[in-house]
JSON list of C-alpha atoms in Angstrom, two decimals:
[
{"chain": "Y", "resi": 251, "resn": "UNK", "atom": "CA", "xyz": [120.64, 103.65, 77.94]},
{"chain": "Y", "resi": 252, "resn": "UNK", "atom": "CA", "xyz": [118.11, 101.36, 76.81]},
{"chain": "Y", "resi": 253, "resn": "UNK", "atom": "CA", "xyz": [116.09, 99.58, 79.21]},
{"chain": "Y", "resi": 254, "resn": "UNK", "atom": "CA", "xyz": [115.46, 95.40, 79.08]},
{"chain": "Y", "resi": 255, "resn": "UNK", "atom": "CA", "xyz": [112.09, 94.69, 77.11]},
{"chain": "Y", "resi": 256, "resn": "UNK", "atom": "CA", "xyz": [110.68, 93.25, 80.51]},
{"chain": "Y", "resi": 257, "resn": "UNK", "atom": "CA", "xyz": [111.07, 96.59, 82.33]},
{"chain": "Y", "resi": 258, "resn": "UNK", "atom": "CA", "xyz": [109.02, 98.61, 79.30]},
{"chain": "Y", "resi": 259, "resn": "UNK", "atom": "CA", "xyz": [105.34, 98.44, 79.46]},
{"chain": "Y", "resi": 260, "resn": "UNK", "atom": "CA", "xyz": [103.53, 96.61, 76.55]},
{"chain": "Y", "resi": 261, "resn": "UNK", "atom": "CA", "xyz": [101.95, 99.11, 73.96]},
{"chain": "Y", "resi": 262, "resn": "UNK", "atom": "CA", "xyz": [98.83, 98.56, 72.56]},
{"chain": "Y", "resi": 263, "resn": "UNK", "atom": "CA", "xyz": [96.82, 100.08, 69.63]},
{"chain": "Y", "resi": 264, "resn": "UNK", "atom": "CA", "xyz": [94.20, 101.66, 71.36]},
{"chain": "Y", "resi": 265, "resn": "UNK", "atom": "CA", "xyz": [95.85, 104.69, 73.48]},
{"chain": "Y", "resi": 266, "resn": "UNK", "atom": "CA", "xyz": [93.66, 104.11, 76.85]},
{"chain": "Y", "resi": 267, "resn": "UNK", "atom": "CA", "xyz": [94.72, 100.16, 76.89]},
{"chain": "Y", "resi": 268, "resn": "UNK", "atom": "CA", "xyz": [98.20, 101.24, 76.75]},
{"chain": "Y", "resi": 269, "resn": "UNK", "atom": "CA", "xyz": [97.78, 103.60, 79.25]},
{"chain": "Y", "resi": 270, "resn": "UNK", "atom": "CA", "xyz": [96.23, 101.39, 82.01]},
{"chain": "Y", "resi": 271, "resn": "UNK", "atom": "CA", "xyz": [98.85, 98.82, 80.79]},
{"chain": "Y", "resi": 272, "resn": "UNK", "atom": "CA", "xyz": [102.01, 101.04, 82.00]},
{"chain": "Y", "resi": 273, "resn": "UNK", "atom": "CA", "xyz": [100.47, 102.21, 84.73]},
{"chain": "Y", "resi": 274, "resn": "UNK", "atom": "CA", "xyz": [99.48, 98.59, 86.05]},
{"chain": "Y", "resi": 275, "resn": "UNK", "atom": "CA", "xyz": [103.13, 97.59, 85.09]},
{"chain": "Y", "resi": 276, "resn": "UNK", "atom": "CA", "xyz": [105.07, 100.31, 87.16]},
{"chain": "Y", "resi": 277, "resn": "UNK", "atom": "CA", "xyz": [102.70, 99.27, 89.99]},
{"chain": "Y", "resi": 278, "resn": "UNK", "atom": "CA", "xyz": [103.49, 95.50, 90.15]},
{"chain": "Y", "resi": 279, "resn": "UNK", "atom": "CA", "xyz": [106.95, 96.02, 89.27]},
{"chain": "Y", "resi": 280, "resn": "UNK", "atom": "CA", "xyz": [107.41, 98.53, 92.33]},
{"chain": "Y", "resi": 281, "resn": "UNK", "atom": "CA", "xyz": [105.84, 96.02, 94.57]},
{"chain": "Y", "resi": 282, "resn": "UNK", "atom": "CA", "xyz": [107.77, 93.02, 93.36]},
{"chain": "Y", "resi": 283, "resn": "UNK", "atom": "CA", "xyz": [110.60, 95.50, 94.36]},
{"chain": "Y", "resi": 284, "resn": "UNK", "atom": "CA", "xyz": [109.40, 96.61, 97.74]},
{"chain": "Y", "resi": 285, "resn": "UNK", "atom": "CA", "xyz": [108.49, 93.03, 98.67]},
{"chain": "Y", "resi": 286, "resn": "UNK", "atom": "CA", "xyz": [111.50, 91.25, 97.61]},
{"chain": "Y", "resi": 287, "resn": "UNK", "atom": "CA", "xyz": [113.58, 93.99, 99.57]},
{"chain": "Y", "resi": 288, "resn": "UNK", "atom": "CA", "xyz": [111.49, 93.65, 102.80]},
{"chain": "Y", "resi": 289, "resn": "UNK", "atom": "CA", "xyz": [111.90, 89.68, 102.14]},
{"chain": "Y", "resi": 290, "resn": "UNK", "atom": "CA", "xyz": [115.76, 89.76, 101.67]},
{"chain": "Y", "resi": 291, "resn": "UNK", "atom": "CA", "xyz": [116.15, 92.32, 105.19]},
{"chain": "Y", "resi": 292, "resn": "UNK", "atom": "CA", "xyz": [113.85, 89.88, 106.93]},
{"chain": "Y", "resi": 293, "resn": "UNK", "atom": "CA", "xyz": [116.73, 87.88, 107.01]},
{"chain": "Y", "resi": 294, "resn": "UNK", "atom": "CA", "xyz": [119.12, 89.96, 108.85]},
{"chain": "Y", "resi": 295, "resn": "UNK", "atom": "CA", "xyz": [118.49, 88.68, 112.65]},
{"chain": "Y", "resi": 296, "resn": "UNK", "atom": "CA", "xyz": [118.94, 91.47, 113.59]},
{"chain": "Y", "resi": 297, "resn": "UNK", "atom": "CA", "xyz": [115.72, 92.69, 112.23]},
{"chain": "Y", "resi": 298, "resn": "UNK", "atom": "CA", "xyz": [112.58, 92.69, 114.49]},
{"chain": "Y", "resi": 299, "resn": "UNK", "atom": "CA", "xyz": [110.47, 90.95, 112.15]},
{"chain": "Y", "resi": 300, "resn": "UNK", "atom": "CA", "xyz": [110.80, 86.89, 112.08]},
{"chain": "Y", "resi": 301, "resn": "UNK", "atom": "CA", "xyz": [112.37, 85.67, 108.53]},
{"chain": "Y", "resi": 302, "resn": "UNK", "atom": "CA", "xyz": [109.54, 83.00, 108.44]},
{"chain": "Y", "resi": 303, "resn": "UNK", "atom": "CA", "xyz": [106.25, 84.79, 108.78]},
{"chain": "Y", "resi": 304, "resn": "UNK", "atom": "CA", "xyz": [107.91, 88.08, 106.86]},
{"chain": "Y", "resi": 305, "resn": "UNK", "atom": "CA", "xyz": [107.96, 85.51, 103.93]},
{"chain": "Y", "resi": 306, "resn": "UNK", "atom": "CA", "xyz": [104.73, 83.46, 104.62]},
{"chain": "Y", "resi": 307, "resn": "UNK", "atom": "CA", "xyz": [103.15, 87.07, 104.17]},
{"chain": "Y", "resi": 308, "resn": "UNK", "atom": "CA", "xyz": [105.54, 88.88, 101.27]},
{"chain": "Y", "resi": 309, "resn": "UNK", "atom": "CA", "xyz": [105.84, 86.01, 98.66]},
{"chain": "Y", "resi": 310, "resn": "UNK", "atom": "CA", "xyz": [102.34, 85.46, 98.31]},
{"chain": "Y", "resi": 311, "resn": "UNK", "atom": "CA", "xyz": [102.53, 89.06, 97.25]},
{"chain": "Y", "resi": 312, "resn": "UNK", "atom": "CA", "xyz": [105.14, 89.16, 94.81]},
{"chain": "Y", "resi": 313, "resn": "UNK", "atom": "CA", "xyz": [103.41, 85.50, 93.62]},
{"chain": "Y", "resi": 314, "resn": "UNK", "atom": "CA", "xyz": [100.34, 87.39, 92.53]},
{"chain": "Y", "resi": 315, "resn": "UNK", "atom": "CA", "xyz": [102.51, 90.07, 91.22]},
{"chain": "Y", "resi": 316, "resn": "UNK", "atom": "CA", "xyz": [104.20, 87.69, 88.92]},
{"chain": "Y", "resi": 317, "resn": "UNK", "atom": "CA", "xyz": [101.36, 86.22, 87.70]},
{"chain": "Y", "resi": 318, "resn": "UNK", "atom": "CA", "xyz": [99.75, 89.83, 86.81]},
{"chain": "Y", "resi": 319, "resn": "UNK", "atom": "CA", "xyz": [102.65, 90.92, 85.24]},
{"chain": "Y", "resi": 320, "resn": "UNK", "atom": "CA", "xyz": [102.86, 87.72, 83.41]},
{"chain": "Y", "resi": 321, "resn": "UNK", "atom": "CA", "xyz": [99.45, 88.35, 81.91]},
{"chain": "Y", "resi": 322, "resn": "UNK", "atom": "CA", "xyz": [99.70, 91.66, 81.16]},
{"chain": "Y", "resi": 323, "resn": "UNK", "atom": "CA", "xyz": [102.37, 91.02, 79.15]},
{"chain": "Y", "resi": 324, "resn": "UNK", "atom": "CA", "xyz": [100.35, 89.00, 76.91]},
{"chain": "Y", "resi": 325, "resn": "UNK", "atom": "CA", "xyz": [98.11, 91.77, 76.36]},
{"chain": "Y", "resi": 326, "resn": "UNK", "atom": "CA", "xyz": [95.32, 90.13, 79.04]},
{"chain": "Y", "resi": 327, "resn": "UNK", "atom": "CA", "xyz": [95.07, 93.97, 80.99]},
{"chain": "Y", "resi": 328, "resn": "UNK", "atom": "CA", "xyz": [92.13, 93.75, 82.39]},
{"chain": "Y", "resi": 329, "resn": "UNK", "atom": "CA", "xyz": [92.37, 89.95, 83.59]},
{"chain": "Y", "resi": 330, "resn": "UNK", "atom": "CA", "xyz": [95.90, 91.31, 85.05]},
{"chain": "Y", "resi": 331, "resn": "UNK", "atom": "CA", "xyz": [94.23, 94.10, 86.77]},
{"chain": "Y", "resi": 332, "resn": "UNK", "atom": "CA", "xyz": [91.74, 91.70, 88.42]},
{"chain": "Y", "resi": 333, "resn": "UNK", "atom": "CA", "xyz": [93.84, 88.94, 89.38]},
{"chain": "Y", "resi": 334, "resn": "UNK", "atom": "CA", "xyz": [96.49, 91.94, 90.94]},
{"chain": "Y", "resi": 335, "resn": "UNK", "atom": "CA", "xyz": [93.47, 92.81, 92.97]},
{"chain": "Y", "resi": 336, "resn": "UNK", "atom": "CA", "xyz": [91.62, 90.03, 94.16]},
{"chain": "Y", "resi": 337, "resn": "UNK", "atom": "CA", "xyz": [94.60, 88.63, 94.73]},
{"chain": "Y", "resi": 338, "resn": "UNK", "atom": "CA", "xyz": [95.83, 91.43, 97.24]},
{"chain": "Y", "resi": 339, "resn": "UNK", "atom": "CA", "xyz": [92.73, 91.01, 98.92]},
{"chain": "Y", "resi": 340, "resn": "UNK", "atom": "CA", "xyz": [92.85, 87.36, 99.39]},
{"chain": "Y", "resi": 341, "resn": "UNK", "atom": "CA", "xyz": [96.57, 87.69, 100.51]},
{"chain": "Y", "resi": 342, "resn": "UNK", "atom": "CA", "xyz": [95.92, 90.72, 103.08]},
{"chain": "Y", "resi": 343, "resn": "UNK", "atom": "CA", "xyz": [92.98, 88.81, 104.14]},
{"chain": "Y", "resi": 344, "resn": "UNK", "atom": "CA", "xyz": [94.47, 85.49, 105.05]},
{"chain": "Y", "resi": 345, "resn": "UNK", "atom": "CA", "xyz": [97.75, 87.12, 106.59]},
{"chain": "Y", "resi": 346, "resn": "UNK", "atom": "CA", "xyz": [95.80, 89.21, 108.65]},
{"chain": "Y", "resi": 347, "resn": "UNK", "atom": "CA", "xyz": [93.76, 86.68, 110.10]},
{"chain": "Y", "resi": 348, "resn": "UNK", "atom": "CA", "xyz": [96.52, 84.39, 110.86]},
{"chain": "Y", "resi": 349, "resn": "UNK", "atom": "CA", "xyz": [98.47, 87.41, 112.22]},
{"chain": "Y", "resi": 350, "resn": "UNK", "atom": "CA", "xyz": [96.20, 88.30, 115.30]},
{"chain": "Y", "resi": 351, "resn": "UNK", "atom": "CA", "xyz": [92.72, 89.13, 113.18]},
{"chain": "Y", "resi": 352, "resn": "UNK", "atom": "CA", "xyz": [91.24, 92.72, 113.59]},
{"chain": "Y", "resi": 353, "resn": "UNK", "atom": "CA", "xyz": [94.06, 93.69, 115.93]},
{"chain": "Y", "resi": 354, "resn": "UNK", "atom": "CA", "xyz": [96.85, 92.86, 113.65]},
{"chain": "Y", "resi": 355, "resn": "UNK", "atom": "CA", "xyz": [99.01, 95.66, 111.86]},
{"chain": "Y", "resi": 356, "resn": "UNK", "atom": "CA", "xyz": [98.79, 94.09, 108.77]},
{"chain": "Y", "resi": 357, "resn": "UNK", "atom": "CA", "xyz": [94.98, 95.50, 108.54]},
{"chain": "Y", "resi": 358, "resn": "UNK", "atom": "CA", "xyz": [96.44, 98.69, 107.45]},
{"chain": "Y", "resi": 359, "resn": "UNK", "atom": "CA", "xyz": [97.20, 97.17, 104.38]},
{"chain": "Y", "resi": 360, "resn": "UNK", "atom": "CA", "xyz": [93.84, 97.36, 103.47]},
{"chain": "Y", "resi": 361, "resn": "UNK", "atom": "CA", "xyz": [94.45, 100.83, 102.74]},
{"chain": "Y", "resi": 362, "resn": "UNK", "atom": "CA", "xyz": [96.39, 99.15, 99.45]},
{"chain": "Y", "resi": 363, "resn": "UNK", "atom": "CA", "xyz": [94.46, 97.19, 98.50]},
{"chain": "Y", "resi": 364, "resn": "UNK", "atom": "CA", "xyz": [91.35, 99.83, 98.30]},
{"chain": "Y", "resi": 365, "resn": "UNK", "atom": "CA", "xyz": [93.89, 102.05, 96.29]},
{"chain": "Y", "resi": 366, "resn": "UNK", "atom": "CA", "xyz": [94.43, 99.45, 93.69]},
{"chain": "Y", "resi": 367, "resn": "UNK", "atom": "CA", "xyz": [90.87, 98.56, 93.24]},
{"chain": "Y", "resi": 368, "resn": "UNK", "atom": "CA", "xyz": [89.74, 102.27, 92.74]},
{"chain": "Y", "resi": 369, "resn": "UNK", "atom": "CA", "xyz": [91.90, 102.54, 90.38]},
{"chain": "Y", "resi": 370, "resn": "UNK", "atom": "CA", "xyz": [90.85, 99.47, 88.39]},
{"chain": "Y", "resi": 371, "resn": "UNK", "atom": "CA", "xyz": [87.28, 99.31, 89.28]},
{"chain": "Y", "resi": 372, "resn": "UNK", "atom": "CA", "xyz": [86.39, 102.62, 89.74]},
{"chain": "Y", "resi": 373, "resn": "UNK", "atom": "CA", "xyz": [83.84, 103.98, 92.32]},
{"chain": "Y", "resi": 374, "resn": "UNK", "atom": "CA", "xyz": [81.69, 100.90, 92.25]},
{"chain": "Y", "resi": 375, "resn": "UNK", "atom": "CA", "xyz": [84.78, 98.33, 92.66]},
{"chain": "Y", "resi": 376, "resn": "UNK", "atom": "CA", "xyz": [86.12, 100.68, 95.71]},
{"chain": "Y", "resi": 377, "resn": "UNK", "atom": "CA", "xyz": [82.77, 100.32, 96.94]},
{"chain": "Y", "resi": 378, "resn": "UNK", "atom": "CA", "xyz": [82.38, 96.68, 96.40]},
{"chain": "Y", "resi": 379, "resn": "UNK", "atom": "CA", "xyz": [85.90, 95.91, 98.03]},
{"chain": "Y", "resi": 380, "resn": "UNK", "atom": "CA", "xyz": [84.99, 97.85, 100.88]},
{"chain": "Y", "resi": 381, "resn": "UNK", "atom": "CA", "xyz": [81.82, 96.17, 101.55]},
{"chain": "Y", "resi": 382, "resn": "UNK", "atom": "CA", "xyz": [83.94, 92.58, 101.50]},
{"chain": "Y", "resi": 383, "resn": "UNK", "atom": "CA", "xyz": [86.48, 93.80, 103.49]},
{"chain": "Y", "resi": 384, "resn": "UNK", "atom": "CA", "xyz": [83.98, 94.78, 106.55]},
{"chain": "Y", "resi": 385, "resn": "UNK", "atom": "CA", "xyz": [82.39, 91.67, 106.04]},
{"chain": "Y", "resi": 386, "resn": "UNK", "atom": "CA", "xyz": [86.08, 90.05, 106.36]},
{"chain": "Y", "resi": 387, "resn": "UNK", "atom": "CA", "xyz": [87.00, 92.03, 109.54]},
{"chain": "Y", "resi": 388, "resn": "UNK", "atom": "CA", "xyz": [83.37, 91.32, 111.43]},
{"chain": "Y", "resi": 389, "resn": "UNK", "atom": "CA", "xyz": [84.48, 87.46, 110.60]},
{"chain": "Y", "resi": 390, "resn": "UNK", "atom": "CA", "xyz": [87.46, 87.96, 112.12]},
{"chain": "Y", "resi": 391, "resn": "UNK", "atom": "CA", "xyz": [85.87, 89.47, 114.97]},
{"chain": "Y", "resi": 392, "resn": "UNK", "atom": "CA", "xyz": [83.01, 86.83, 115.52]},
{"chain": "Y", "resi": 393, "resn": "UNK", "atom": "CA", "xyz": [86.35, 84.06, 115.27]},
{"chain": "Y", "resi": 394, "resn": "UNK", "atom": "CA", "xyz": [88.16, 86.11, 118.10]},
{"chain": "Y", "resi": 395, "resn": "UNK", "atom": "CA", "xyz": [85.25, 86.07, 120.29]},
{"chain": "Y", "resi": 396, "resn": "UNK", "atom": "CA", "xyz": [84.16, 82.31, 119.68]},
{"chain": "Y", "resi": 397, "resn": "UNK", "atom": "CA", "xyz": [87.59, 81.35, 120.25]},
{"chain": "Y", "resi": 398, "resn": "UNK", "atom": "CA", "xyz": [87.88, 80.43, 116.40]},
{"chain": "Y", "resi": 399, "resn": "UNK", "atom": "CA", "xyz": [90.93, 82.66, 115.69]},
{"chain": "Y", "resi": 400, "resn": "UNK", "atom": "CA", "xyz": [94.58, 80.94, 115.72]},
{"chain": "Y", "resi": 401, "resn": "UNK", "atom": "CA", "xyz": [97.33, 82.33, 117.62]},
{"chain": "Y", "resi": 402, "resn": "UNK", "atom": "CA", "xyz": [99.63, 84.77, 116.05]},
{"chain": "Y", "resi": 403, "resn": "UNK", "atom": "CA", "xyz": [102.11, 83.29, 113.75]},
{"chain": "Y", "resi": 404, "resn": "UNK", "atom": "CA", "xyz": [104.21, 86.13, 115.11]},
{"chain": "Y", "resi": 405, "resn": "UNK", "atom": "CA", "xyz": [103.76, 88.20, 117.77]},
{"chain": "Y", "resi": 406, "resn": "UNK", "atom": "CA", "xyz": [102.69, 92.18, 117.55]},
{"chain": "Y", "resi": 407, "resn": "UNK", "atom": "CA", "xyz": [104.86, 94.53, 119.21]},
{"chain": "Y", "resi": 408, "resn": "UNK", "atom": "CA", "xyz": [105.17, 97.60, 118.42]},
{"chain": "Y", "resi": 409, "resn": "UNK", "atom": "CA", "xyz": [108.23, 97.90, 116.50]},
{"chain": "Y", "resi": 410, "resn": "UNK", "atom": "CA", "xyz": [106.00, 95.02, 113.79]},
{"chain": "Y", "resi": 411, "resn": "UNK", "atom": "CA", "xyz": [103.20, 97.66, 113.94]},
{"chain": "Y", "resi": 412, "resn": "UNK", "atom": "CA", "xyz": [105.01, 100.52, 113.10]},
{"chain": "Y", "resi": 413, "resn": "UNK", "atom": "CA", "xyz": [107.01, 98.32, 110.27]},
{"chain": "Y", "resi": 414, "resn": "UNK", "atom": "CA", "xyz": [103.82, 96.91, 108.90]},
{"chain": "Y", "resi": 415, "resn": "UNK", "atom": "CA", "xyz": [102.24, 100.65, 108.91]},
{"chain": "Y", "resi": 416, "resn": "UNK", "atom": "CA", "xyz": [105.08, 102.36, 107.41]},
{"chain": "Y", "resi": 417, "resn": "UNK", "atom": "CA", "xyz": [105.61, 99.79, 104.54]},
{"chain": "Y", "resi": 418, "resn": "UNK", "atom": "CA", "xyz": [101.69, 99.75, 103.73]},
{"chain": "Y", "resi": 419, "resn": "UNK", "atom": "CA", "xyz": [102.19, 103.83, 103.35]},
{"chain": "Y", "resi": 420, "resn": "UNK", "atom": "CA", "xyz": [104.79, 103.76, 101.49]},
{"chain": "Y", "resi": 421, "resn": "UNK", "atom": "CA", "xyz": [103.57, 101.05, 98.99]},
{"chain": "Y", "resi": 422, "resn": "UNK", "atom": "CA", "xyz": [100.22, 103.01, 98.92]},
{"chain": "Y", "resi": 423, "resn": "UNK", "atom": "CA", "xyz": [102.07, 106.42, 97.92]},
{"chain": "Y", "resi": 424, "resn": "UNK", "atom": "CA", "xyz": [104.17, 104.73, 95.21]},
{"chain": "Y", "resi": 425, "resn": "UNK", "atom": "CA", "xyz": [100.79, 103.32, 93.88]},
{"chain": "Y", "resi": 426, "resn": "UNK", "atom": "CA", "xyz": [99.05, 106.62, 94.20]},
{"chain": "Y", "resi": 427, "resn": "UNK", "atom": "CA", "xyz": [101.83, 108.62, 92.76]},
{"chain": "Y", "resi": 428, "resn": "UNK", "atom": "CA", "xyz": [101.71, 106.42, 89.70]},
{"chain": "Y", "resi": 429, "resn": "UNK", "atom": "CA", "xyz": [98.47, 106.44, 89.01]},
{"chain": "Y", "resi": 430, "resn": "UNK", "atom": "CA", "xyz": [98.03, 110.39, 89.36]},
{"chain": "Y", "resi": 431, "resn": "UNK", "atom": "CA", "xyz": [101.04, 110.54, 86.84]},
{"chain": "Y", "resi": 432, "resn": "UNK", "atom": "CA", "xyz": [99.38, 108.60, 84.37]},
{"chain": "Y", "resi": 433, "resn": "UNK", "atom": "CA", "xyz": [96.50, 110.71, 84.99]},
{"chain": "Y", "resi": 434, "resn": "UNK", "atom": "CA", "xyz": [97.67, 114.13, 84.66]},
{"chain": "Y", "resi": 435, "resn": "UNK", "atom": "CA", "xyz": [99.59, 112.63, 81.22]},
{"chain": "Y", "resi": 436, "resn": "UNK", "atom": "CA", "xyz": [96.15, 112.12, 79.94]},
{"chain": "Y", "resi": 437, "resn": "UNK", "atom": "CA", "xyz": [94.47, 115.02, 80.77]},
{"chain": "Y", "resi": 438, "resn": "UNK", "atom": "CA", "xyz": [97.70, 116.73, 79.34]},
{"chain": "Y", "resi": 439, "resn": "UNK", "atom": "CA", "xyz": [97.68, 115.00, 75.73]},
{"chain": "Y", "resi": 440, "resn": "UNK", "atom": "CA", "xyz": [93.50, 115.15, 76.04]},
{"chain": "Y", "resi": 441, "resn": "UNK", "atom": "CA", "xyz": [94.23, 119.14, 76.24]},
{"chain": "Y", "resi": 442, "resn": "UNK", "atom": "CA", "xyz": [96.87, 118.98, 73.48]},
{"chain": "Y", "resi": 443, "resn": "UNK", "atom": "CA", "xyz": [94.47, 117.23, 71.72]},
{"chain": "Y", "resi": 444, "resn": "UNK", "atom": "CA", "xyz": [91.84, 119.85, 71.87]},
{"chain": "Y", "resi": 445, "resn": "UNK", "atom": "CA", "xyz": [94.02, 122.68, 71.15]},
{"chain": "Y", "resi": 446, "resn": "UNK", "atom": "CA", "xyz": [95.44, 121.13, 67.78]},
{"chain": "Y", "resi": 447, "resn": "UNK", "atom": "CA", "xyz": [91.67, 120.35, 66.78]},
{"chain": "Y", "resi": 448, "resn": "UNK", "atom": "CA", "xyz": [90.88, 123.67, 67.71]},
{"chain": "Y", "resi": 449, "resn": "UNK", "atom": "CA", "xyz": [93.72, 125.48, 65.53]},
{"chain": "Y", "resi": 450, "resn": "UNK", "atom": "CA", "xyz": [93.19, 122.73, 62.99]},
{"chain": "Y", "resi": 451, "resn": "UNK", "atom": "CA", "xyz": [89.55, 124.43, 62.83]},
{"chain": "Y", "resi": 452, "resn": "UNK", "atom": "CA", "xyz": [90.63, 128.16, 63.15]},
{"chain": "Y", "resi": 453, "resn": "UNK", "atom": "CA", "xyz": [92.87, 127.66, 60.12]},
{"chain": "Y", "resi": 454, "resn": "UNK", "atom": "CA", "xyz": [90.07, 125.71, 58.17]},
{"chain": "Y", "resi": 455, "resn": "UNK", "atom": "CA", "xyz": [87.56, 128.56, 58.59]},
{"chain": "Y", "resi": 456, "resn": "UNK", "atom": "CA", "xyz": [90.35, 131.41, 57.90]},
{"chain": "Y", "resi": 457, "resn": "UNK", "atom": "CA", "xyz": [90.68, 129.39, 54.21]},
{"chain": "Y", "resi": 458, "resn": "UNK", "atom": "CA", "xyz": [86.88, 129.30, 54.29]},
{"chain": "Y", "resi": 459, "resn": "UNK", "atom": "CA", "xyz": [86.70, 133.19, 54.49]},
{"chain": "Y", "resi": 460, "resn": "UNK", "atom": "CA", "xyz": [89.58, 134.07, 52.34]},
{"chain": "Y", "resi": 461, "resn": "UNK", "atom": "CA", "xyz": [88.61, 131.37, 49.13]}
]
């Protein structure tokens, strides 16, 4: 069965840019997934989580999804793969601090967000994330102790952390098992590749020698 034209990746020319394309595209469309589902349970009462902050935080998400995917499917991959993750970062950012600051669960989402931009960025953009988000957290803790943090749009029990924890993991696997797929297919065809120009050689010389 054929799928709809807006659940294929975009294809490109050059082999690398088509590449980082589908892998970028699997990634915000399982996120749009994940968030929209934790936004629809959120609704449920009897979930722990309140339906307004659950939404304050996910849509934001699933906004900056959009917009990536949006982008990328007008060939802009590298602007997509920014905006997806200085976008993240702004969004995990601002819902942490207004969700309790350092101590709020939503600082394992972090974990994300560092995932996405080592991917994108490479060692350097890891780095350079990491470095901002330290920076971000000691702010948070200077506001706590001045008095400068708001309350907690919602309040952190347990059940929240262990919600917020297990749905940072699992996005963090999805985007980790993704990206090692596209991976390993690259070192696969870069190995295919090799072998072919090797054989193409071995049969070139064996002409050579017999002519």
């Amino acid at each position: 069965m054929r799928m709809p034209p807006w659940l294929q990746p975009p294809v490109f020319p050059e082999a690398e840019r088509t590449r980082m394309a589908a892998v970028l595209h699997r990634m915000l469309l399982s996120l749009i997934g994940i968030m929209g589902l934790v936004s629809l349970t959120s609704l449920d009462p009897r979930v722990a989580l309140h339906p307004v902050p659950v939404w304050t935080a996910e849509m934001p998400v699933i906004a900056v999804s959009g917009l990536a995917l949006w982008l990328l499917r007008r060939g802009r991959v590298q602007l997509a793969g920014a905006i997806f993750s200085m976008g993240l970062w702004l969004v995990v950012t601002s819902a942490t601090f207004f969700f309790g600051g350092i101590m709020s669960p939503t600082i394992a989402t972090y974990v994300t967000v560092g995932v996405v931009a080592g991917y994108f960025w490479g060692n350097r953009g890891l780095t350079g994330f990491s470095i901002l988000t330290m920076i971000a957290g000691l702010g948070m803790v200077w506001a706590a102790d001045t008095g400068h943090l708001p309350a907690a749009v919602s309040p952190i029990t347990p059940i929240n952390a262990w919600i917020t924890l297990a749905l940072a993991l699992s996005v963090t696997a999805v985007l980790v098992h993704l990206s090692q797929r596209s991976t390993n297919a690259a070192l696969a065809e870069a190995a295919r590749s090799e072998r072919a120009h090797r054989e193409s050689e071995e049969r070139y010389r064996s002409l050579v020698e017999q002519s």
